[in-house]
Coordinates of C-alpha atoms in Angstrom, one line a residue:
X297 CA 65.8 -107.0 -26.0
X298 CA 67.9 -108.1 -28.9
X299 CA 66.3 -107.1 -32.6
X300 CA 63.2 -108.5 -34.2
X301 CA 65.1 -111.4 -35.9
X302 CA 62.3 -113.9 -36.5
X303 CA 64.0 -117.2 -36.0
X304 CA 62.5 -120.8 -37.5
X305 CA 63.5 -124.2 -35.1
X306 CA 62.9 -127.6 -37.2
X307 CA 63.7 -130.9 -35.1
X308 CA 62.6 -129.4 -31.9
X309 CA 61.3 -132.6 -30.9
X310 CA 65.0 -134.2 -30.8
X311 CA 67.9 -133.9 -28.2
X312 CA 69.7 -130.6 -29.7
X313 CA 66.4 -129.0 -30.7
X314 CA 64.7 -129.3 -27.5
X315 CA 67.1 -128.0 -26.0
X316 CA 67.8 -125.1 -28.1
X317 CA 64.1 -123.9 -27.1
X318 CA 64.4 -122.7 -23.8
X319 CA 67.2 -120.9 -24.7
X320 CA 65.8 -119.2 -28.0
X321 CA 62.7 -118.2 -26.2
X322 CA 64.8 -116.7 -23.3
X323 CA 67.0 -114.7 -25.5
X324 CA 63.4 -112.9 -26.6
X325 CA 63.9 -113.8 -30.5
X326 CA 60.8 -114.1 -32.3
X327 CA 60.3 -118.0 -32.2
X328 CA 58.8 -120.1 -34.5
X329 CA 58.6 -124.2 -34.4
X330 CA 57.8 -125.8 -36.9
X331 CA 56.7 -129.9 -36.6
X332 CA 55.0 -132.6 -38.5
X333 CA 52.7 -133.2 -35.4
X334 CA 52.7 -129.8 -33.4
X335 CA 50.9 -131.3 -30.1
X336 CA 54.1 -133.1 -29.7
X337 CA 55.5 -130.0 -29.3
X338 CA 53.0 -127.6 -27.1
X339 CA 53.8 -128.4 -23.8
X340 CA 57.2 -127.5 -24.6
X341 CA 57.3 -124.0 -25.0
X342 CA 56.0 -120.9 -23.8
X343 CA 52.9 -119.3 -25.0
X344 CA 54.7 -116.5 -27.3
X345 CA 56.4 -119.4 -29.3
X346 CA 54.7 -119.9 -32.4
X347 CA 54.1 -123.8 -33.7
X348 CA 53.2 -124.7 -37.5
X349 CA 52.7 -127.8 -39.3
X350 CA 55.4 -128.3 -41.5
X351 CA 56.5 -131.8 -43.2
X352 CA 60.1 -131.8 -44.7
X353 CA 59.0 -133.9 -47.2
X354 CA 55.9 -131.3 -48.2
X355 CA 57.2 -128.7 -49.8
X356 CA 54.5 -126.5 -50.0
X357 CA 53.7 -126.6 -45.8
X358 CA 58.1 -125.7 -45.8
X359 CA 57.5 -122.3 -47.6
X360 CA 54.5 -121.6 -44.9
X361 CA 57.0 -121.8 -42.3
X362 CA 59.1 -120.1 -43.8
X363 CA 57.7 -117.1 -44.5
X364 CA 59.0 -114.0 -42.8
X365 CA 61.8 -115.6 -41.4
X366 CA 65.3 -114.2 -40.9
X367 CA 67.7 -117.0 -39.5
X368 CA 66.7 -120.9 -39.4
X369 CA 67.9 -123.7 -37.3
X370 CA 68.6 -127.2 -39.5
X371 CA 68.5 -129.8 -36.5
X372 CA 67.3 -132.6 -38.5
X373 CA 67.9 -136.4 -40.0
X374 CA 66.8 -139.7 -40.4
X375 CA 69.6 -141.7 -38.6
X376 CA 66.9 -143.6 -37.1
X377 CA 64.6 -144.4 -40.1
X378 CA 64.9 -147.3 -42.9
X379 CA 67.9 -148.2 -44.9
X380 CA 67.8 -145.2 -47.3
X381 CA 68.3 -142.9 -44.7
X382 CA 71.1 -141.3 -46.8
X383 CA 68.2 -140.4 -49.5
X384 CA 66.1 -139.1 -46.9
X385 CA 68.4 -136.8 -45.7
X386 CA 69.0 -136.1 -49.1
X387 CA 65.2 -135.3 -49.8
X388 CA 64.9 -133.5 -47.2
X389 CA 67.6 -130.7 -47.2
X390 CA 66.8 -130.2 -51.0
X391 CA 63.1 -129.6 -49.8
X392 CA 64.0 -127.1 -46.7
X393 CA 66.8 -125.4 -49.1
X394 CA 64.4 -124.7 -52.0
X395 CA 61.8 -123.2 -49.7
X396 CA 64.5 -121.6 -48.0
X397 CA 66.1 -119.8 -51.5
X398 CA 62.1 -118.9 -51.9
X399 CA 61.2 -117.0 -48.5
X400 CA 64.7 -115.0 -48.5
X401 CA 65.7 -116.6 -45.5
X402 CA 69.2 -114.9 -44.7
X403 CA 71.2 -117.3 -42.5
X404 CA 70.4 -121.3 -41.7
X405 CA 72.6 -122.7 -38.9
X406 CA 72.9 -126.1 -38.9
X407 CA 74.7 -128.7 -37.0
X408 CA 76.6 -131.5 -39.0
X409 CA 79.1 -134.4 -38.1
X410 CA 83.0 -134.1 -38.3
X411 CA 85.0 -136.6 -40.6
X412 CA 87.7 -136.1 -43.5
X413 CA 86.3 -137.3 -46.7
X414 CA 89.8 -138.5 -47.5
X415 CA 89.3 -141.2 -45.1
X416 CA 86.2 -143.4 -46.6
X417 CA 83.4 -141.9 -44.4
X418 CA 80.8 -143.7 -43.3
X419 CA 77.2 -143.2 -44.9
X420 CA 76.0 -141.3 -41.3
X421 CA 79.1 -139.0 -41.5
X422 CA 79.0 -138.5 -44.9
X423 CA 75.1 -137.8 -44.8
X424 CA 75.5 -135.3 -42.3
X425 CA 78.3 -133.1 -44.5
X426 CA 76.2 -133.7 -47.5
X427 CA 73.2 -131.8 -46.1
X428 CA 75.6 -129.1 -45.5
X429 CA 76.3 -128.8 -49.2
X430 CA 72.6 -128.7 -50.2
X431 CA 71.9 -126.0 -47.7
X432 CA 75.1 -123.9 -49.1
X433 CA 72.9 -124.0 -52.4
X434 CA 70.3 -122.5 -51.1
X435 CA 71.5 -119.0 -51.1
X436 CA 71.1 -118.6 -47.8
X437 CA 74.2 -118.1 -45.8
X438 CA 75.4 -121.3 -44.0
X439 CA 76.8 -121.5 -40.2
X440 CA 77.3 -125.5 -40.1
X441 CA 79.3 -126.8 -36.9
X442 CA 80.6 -130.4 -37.6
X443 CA 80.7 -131.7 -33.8
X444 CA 81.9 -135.2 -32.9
X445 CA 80.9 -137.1 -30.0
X446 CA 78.2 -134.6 -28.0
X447 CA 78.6 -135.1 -23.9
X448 CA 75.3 -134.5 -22.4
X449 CA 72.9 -136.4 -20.1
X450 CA 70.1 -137.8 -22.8
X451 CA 72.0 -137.9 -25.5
X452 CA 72.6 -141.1 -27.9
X453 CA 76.3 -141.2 -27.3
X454 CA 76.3 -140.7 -23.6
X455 CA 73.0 -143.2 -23.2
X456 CA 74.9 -145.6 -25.5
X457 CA 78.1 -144.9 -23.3
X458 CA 76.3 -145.5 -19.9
X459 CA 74.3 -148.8 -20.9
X460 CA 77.5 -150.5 -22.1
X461 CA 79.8 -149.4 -18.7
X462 CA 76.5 -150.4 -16.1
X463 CA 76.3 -153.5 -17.6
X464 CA 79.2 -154.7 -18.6
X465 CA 81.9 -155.7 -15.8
X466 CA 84.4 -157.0 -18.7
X467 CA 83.8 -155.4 -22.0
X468 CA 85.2 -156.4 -25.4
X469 CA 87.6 -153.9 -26.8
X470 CA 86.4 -153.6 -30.9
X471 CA 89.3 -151.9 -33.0
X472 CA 87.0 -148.9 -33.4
X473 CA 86.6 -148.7 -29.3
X474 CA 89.8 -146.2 -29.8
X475 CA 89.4 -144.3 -33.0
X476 CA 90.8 -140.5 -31.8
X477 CA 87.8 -138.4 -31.3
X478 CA 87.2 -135.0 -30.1
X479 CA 84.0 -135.0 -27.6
X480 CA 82.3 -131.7 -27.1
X481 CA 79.9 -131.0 -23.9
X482 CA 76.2 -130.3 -25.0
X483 CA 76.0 -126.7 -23.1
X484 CA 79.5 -125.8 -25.0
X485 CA 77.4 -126.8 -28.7
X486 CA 74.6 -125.4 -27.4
X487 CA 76.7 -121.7 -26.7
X488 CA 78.6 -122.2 -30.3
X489 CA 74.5 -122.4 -31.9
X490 CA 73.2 -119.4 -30.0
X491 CA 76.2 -117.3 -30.6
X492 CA 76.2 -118.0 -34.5
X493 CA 72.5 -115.7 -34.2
X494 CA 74.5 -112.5 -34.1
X495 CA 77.9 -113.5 -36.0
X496 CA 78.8 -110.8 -37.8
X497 CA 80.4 -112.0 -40.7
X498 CA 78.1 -112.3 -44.1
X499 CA 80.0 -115.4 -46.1
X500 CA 79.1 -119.2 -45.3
X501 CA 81.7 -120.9 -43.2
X502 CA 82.2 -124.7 -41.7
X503 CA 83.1 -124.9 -38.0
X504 CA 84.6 -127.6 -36.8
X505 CA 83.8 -127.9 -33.0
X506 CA 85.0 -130.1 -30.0
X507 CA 86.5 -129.9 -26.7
X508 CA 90.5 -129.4 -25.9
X509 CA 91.5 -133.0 -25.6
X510 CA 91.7 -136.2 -28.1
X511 CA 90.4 -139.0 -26.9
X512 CA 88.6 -142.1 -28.3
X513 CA 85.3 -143.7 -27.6
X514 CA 87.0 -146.2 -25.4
X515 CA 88.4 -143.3 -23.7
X516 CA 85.5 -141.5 -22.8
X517 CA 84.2 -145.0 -21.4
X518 CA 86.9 -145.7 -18.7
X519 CA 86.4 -141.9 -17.9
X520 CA 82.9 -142.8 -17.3
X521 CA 83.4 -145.5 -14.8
X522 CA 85.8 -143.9 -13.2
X523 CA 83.2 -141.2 -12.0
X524 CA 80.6 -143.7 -11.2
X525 CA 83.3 -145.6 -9.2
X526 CA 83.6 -148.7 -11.8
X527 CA 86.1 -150.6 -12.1
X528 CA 86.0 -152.5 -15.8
X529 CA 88.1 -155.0 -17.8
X530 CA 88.2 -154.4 -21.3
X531 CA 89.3 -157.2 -23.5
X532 CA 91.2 -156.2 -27.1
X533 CA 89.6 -157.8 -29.9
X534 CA 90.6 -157.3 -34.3
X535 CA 87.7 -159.0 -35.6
X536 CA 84.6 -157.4 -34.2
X537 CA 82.9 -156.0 -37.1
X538 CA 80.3 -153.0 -37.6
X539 CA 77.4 -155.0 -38.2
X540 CA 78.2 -158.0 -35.1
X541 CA 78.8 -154.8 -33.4
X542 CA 75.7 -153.4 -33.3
X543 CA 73.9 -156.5 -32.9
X544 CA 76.0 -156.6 -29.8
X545 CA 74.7 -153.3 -28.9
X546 CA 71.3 -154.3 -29.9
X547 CA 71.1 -157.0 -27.7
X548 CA 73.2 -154.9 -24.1
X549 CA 71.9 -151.1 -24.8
X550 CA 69.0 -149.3 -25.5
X551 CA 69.6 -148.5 -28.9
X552 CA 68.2 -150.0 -32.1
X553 CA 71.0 -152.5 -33.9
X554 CA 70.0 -150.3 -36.7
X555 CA 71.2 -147.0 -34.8
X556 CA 73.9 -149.0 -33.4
X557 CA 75.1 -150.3 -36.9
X558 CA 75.3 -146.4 -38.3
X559 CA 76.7 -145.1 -35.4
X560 CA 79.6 -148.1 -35.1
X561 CA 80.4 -147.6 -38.8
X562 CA 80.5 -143.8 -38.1
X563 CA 83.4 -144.5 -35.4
X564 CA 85.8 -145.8 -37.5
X565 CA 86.5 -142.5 -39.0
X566 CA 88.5 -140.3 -36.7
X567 CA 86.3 -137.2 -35.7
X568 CA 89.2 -134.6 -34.6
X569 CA 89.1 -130.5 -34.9
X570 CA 91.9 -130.4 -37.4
X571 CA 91.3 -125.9 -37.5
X572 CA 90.4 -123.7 -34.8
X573 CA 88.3 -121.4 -36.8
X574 CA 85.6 -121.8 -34.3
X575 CA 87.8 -120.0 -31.3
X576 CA 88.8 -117.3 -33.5
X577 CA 85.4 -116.4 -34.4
X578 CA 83.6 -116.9 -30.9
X579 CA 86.4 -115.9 -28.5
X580 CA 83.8 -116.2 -25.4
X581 CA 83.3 -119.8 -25.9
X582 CA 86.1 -122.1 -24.5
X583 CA 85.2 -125.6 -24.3
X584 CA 85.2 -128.0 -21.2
X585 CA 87.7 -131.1 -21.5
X586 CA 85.8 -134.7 -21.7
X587 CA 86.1 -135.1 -18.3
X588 CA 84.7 -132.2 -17.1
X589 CA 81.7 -132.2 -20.2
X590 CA 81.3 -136.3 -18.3
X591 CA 81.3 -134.5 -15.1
X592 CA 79.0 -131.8 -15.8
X593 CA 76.1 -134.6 -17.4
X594 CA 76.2 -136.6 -14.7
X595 CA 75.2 -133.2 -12.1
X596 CA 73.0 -132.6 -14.8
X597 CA 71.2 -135.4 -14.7
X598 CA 71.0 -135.4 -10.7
X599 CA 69.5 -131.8 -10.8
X600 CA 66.7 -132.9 -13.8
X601 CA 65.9 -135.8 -11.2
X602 CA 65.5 -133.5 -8.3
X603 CA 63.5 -131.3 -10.3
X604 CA 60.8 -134.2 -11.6
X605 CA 57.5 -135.5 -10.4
X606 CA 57.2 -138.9 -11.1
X607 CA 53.6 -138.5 -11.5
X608 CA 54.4 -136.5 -14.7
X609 CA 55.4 -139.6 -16.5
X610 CA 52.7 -141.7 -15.1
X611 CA 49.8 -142.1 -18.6
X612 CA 46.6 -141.6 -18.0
X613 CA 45.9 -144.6 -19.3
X614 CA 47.5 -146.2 -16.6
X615 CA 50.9 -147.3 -16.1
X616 CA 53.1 -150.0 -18.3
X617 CA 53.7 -153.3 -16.6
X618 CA 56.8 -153.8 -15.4
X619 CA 58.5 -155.9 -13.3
X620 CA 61.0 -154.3 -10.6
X621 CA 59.7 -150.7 -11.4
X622 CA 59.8 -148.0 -14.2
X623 CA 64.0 -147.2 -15.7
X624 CA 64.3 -143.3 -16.1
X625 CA 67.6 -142.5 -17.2
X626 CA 69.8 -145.1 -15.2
X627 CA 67.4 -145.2 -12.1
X628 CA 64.6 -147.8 -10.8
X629 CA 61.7 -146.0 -9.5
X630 CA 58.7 -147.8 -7.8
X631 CA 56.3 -145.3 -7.2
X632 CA 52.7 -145.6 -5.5
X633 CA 50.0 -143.4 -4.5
X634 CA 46.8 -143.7 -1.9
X635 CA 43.7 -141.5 -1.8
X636 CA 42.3 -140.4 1.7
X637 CA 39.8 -137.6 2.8
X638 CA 41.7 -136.0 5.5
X639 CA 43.5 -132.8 5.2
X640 CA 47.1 -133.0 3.7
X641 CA 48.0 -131.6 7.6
X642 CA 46.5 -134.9 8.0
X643 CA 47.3 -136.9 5.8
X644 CA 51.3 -135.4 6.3
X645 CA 51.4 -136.3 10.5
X646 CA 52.6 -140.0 10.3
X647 CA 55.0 -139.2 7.1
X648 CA 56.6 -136.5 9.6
X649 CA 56.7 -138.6 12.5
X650 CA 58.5 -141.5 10.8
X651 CA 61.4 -143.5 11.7
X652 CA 63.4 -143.4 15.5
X653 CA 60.7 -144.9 18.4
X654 CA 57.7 -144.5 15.4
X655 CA 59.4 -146.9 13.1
X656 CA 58.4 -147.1 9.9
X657 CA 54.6 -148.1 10.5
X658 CA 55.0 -151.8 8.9
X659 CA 57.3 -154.8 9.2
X660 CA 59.8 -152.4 11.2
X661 CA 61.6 -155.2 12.2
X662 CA 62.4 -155.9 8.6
X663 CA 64.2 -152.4 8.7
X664 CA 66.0 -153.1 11.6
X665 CA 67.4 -156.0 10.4
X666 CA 68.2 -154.2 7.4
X667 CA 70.4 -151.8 10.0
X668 CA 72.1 -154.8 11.9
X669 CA 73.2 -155.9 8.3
X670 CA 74.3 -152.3 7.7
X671 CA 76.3 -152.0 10.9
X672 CA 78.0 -155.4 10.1
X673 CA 79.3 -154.1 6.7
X674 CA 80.7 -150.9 8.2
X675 CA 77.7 -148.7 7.1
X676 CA 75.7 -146.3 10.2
X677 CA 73.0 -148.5 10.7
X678 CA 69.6 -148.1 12.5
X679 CA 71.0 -146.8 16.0
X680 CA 71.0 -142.6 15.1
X681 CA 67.4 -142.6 15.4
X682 CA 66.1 -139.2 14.9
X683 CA 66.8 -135.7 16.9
X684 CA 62.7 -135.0 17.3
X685 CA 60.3 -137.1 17.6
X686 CA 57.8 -134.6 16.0
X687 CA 60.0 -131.8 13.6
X688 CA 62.5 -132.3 10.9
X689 CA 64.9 -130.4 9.1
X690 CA 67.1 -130.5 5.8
X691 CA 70.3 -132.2 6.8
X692 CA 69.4 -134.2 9.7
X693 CA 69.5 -137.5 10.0
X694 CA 66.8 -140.1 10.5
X695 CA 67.6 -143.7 11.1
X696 CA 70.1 -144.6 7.9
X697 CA 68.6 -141.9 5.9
X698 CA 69.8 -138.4 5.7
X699 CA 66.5 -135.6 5.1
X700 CA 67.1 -134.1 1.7
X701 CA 64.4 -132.3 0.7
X702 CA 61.1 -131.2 3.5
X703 CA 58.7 -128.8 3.2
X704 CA 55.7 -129.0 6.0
X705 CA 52.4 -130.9 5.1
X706 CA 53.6 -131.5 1.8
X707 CA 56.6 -133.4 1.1
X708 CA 59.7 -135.2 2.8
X709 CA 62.4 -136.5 0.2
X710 CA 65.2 -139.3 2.3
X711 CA 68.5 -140.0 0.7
X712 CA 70.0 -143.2 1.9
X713 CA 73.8 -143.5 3.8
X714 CA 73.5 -147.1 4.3
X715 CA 75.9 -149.2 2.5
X716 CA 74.6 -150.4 -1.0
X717 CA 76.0 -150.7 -4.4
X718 CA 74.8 -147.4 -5.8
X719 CA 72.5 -144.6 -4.2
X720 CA 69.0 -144.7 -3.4
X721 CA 66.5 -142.2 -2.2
X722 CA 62.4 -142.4 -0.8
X723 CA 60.1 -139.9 -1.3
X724 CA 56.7 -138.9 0.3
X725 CA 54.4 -136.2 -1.8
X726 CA 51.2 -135.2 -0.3
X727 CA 48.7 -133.2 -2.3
X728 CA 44.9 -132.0 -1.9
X729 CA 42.5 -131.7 -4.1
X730 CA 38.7 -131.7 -5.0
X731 CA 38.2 -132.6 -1.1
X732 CA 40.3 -135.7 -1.6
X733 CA 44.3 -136.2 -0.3
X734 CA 46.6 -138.1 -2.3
X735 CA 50.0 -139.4 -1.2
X736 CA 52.5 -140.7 -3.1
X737 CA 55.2 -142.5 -2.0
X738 CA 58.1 -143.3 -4.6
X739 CA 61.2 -145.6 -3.9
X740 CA 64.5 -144.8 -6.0
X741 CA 68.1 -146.4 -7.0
X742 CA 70.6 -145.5 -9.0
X743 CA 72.8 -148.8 -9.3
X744 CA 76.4 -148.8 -9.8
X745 CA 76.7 -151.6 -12.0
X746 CA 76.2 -155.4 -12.6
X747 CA 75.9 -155.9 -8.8
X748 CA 73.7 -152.7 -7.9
X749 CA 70.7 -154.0 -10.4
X750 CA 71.5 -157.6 -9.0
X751 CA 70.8 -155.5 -5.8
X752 CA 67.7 -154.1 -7.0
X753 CA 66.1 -157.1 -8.7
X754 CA 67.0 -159.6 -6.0
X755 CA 65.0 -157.8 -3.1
X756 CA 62.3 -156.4 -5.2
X757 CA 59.5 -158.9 -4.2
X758 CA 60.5 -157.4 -0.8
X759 CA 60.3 -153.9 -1.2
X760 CA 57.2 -154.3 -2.8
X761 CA 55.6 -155.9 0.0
X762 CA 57.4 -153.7 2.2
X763 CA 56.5 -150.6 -0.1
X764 CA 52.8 -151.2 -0.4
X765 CA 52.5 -152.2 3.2
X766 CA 53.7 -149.1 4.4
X767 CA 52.0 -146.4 2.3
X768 CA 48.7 -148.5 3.6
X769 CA 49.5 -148.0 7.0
X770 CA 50.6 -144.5 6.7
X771 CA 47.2 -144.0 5.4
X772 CA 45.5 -145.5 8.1
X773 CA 47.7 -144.0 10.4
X774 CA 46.6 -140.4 9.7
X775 CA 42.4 -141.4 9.4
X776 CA 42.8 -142.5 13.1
X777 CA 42.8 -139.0 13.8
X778 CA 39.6 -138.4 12.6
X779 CA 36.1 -139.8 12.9
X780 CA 35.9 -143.4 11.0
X781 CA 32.7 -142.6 9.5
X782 CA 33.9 -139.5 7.5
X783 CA 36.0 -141.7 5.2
X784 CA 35.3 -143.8 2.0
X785 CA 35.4 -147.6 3.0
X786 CA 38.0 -148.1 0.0
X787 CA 40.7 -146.0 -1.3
X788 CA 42.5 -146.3 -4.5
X789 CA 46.2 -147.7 -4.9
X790 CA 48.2 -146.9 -8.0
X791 CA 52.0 -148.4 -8.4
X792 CA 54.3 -147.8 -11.3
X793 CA 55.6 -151.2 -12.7
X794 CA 52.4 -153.1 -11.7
X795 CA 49.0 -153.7 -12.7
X796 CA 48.2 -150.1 -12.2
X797 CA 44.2 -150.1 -10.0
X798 CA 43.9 -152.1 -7.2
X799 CA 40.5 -151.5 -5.2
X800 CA 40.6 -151.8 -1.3
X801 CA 44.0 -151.0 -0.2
X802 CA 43.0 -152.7 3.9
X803 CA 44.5 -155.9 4.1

């Protein structure tokens, strides 16, 4: 185990911090969090990570958290607050250095924005390298990596990326779409933060980081849907300014115009390593090209989908209307559940025995019409059935659908290989509990494009009736093996995207 080094995290509620936890609190350095509102931050980390309340804007609760501790990760700011942001930012690092200078604190790492000053930066980028001054006067010694476009699935560039290319079959070409920029993969700034821990040298130093190639926003764009199989049109315009920009962004992606504005004006300064400092001094970190950093989100994001429950997400409260299902990430996701009193053995037979001579226990002949439609467009169709009426394995195939995931009596996850524009998958979850069986049945699609969610949207009102249908006949498919009077007259329906309780689900 490395050396006691008690190490402070601020901004673990954001995308680098987060993911900095896991990683600090594997490497088995005493960890300490500190947030304004630490119950966002408990089911995050493990029990022998330490969370205080600390407000960067309190002084006194800064020199709390601070006490005792060797090394400090800065992974704040206020891009997304008011107008002043700048004085914020300001504020804040003045705050966290003064408390800083007053606990001893040896070393604060901190992760700032590249950008020459001789080239009129924007307030963000110049924010960003100002806070690395205030820290410098804190004593303390500084580690800052100025970082220019970060690669990784979740994060504000690669979200802002994504929305525009899904959307947009022709999009319009701004002058600062192909400002020279130097993207860097998340994992690669993640490495450069862990290894600055144990760097051995004792004076402050500015690293600037990013991946081996140049290329601009625009760039990384077409690189982008030419992984997702896109083909876009991009029209040149000289006029499009920062602010109708990010109205324009306002209006197509998820981001605020506000973000949007900052983060337009922020790309007409180039953001290029101009040193390679940073190679010299960590020799075991070599940084992926954009392509591969573009690559390596979108696995990424495949394996973190693989890995959730979509129940996690659902509030206790209930869930938020929606039409057409809930968005995570770039997928649509309608997902239902049923409650029954058999046995998940039970409650598992008819999801096992689906598909082939079974069929699909409502409106079947909808799916086989679906799989004449298939066949006519070149896709596989309805006609491969299923090998066994009664077992499955991972691989096989079953009707147009391809078993990805199965584990006996509990869960069966499909991936779809009939022709449609972007992938889809449908997923049964059976769990037991308190003498009560719930199943949960959960449709997904990740489109490709304008003409996947026209896909999606289109046929919705069917797959709902289609959806619901069939998890209530699954249900009553698996009490007909028991006797009728052991079983509540009414069960309980819950669907992502609608009105979440509906009593009775019988037609």
């Amino acid at each position: 185990m490395p050396n006691q080094r008690s190490i402070l995290l601020t901004g673990g509620t954001g995308y680098v911090g987060g993911r900095l936890i896991p990683l600090l609190e594997k490497s088995g350095y005493p960890l300490r969090c500190v947030a304004r509102q630490p119950q966002h931050l408990a089911s995050r980390v493990q029990s022998s990570t330490e969370i205080v309340q600390g407000d960067l804007f309190e002084p006194e609760s800064l020199r709390t958290a601070l006490d005792g501790i060797d090394t400090a990760f800065y992974m704040v700011h206020s891009l997304g607050t008011g107008q002043d942001f700048e004085k914020e930012d300001r504020t804040a690092a003045l705050n966290f250095a003064e408390a800083a200078r007053h606990a001893n604190v040896r070393r604060i790492i901190y992760l700032g924005g590249l950008g020459e000053s001789q080239d009129g930066l924007s307030p963000h980028l110049r924010s960003r390298q100002e806070v690395g001054d205030i820290l410098r006067q804190s004593g303390s010694q500084v580690i800052e990596f100025r970082a220019s476009i970060i690669i990784g699935s979740g994060s504000l560039s690669f979200e802002l990326i994504r929305s525009l290319v899904q959307k947009l079959p022709v999009m319009i070409w701004p002058q600062w779409v192909s400002t020279p920029a130097q993207p860097i993969a998340i994992e690669d700034v993640l490495a450069y933060l862990m290894a600055a821990i144990e760097y051995s040298e004792q004076e402050s130093r500015v690293f600037e980081i990013g991946g081996p190639d140049q290329v601009s926003y625009g760039g990384v764009m077409l690189e982008y849907a030419n992984q997702r199989g896109l083909k876009r049109w991009t029209i040149p315009v000289p006029f499009l300014s920062p602010r109708l920009s990010s109205l324009w962004l306002g209006l197509v992606t998820p981001v605020f115009a506000r973000i949007g504005r900052k983060l337009v004006e922020s790309l007409r300064n180039p953001t290029v390593v101009h040193n390679d400092d940073a190679l010299q001094a960590f020799p075991d970190i070599r940084p992926r090209s954009s392509q591969a950093a573009i690559a390596r989100a979108l696995a990424k994001e495949d394996q973190e989908f693989a890995e959730t429950r979509w129940s996690d997400a659902i509030s206790s409260a209930g869930s938020p209307k929606s039409w057409g299902g809930v968005r995570f990430g770039n997928r649509l996701v309608d997902s239902r559940t049923a409650t029954t009193h058999v046995s998940a053995e039970r409650a598992f037979e008819p999801i096992r025995k689906i598909g082939g001579k079974t069929g699909w226990y409502f409106a079947t002949w909808l799916w086989r019409i679906r799989g004449y439609l298939d066949l006519l467009v070149g896709g596989v169709g309805m006609r491969r059935g299923r090998r066994n009426p009664n077992t499955l394995t991972v691989g096989e195939t079953l009707d147009f659908w391809r078993v990805q995931a199965y584990e006996p009596n509990r869960r069966l996850r499909l991936d779809a290989e009939m022709k449609l524009p972007g992938r889809a998958w449908l997923e049964f979850e059976v769990t037991e509990s308190a003498g009560a069986t719930t199943i949960r049945q959960t449709a997904v699609f990740d489109p490709v494009g304008l003409l996947g969610l026209m896909y999606w949207y289109g046929i919705y009102p069917l797959h709902r009736l289609i959806f619901a249908g069939m998890l209530r006949e699954i249900v009553k498919a698996a009490e007909r093996t028991n006797p009728p009077n052991t079983f509540p007259e009414k069960l309980t329906t819950a669907s992502i995207g609608e009105d979440v309780t509906h009593a009775n689900t019988s037609s």
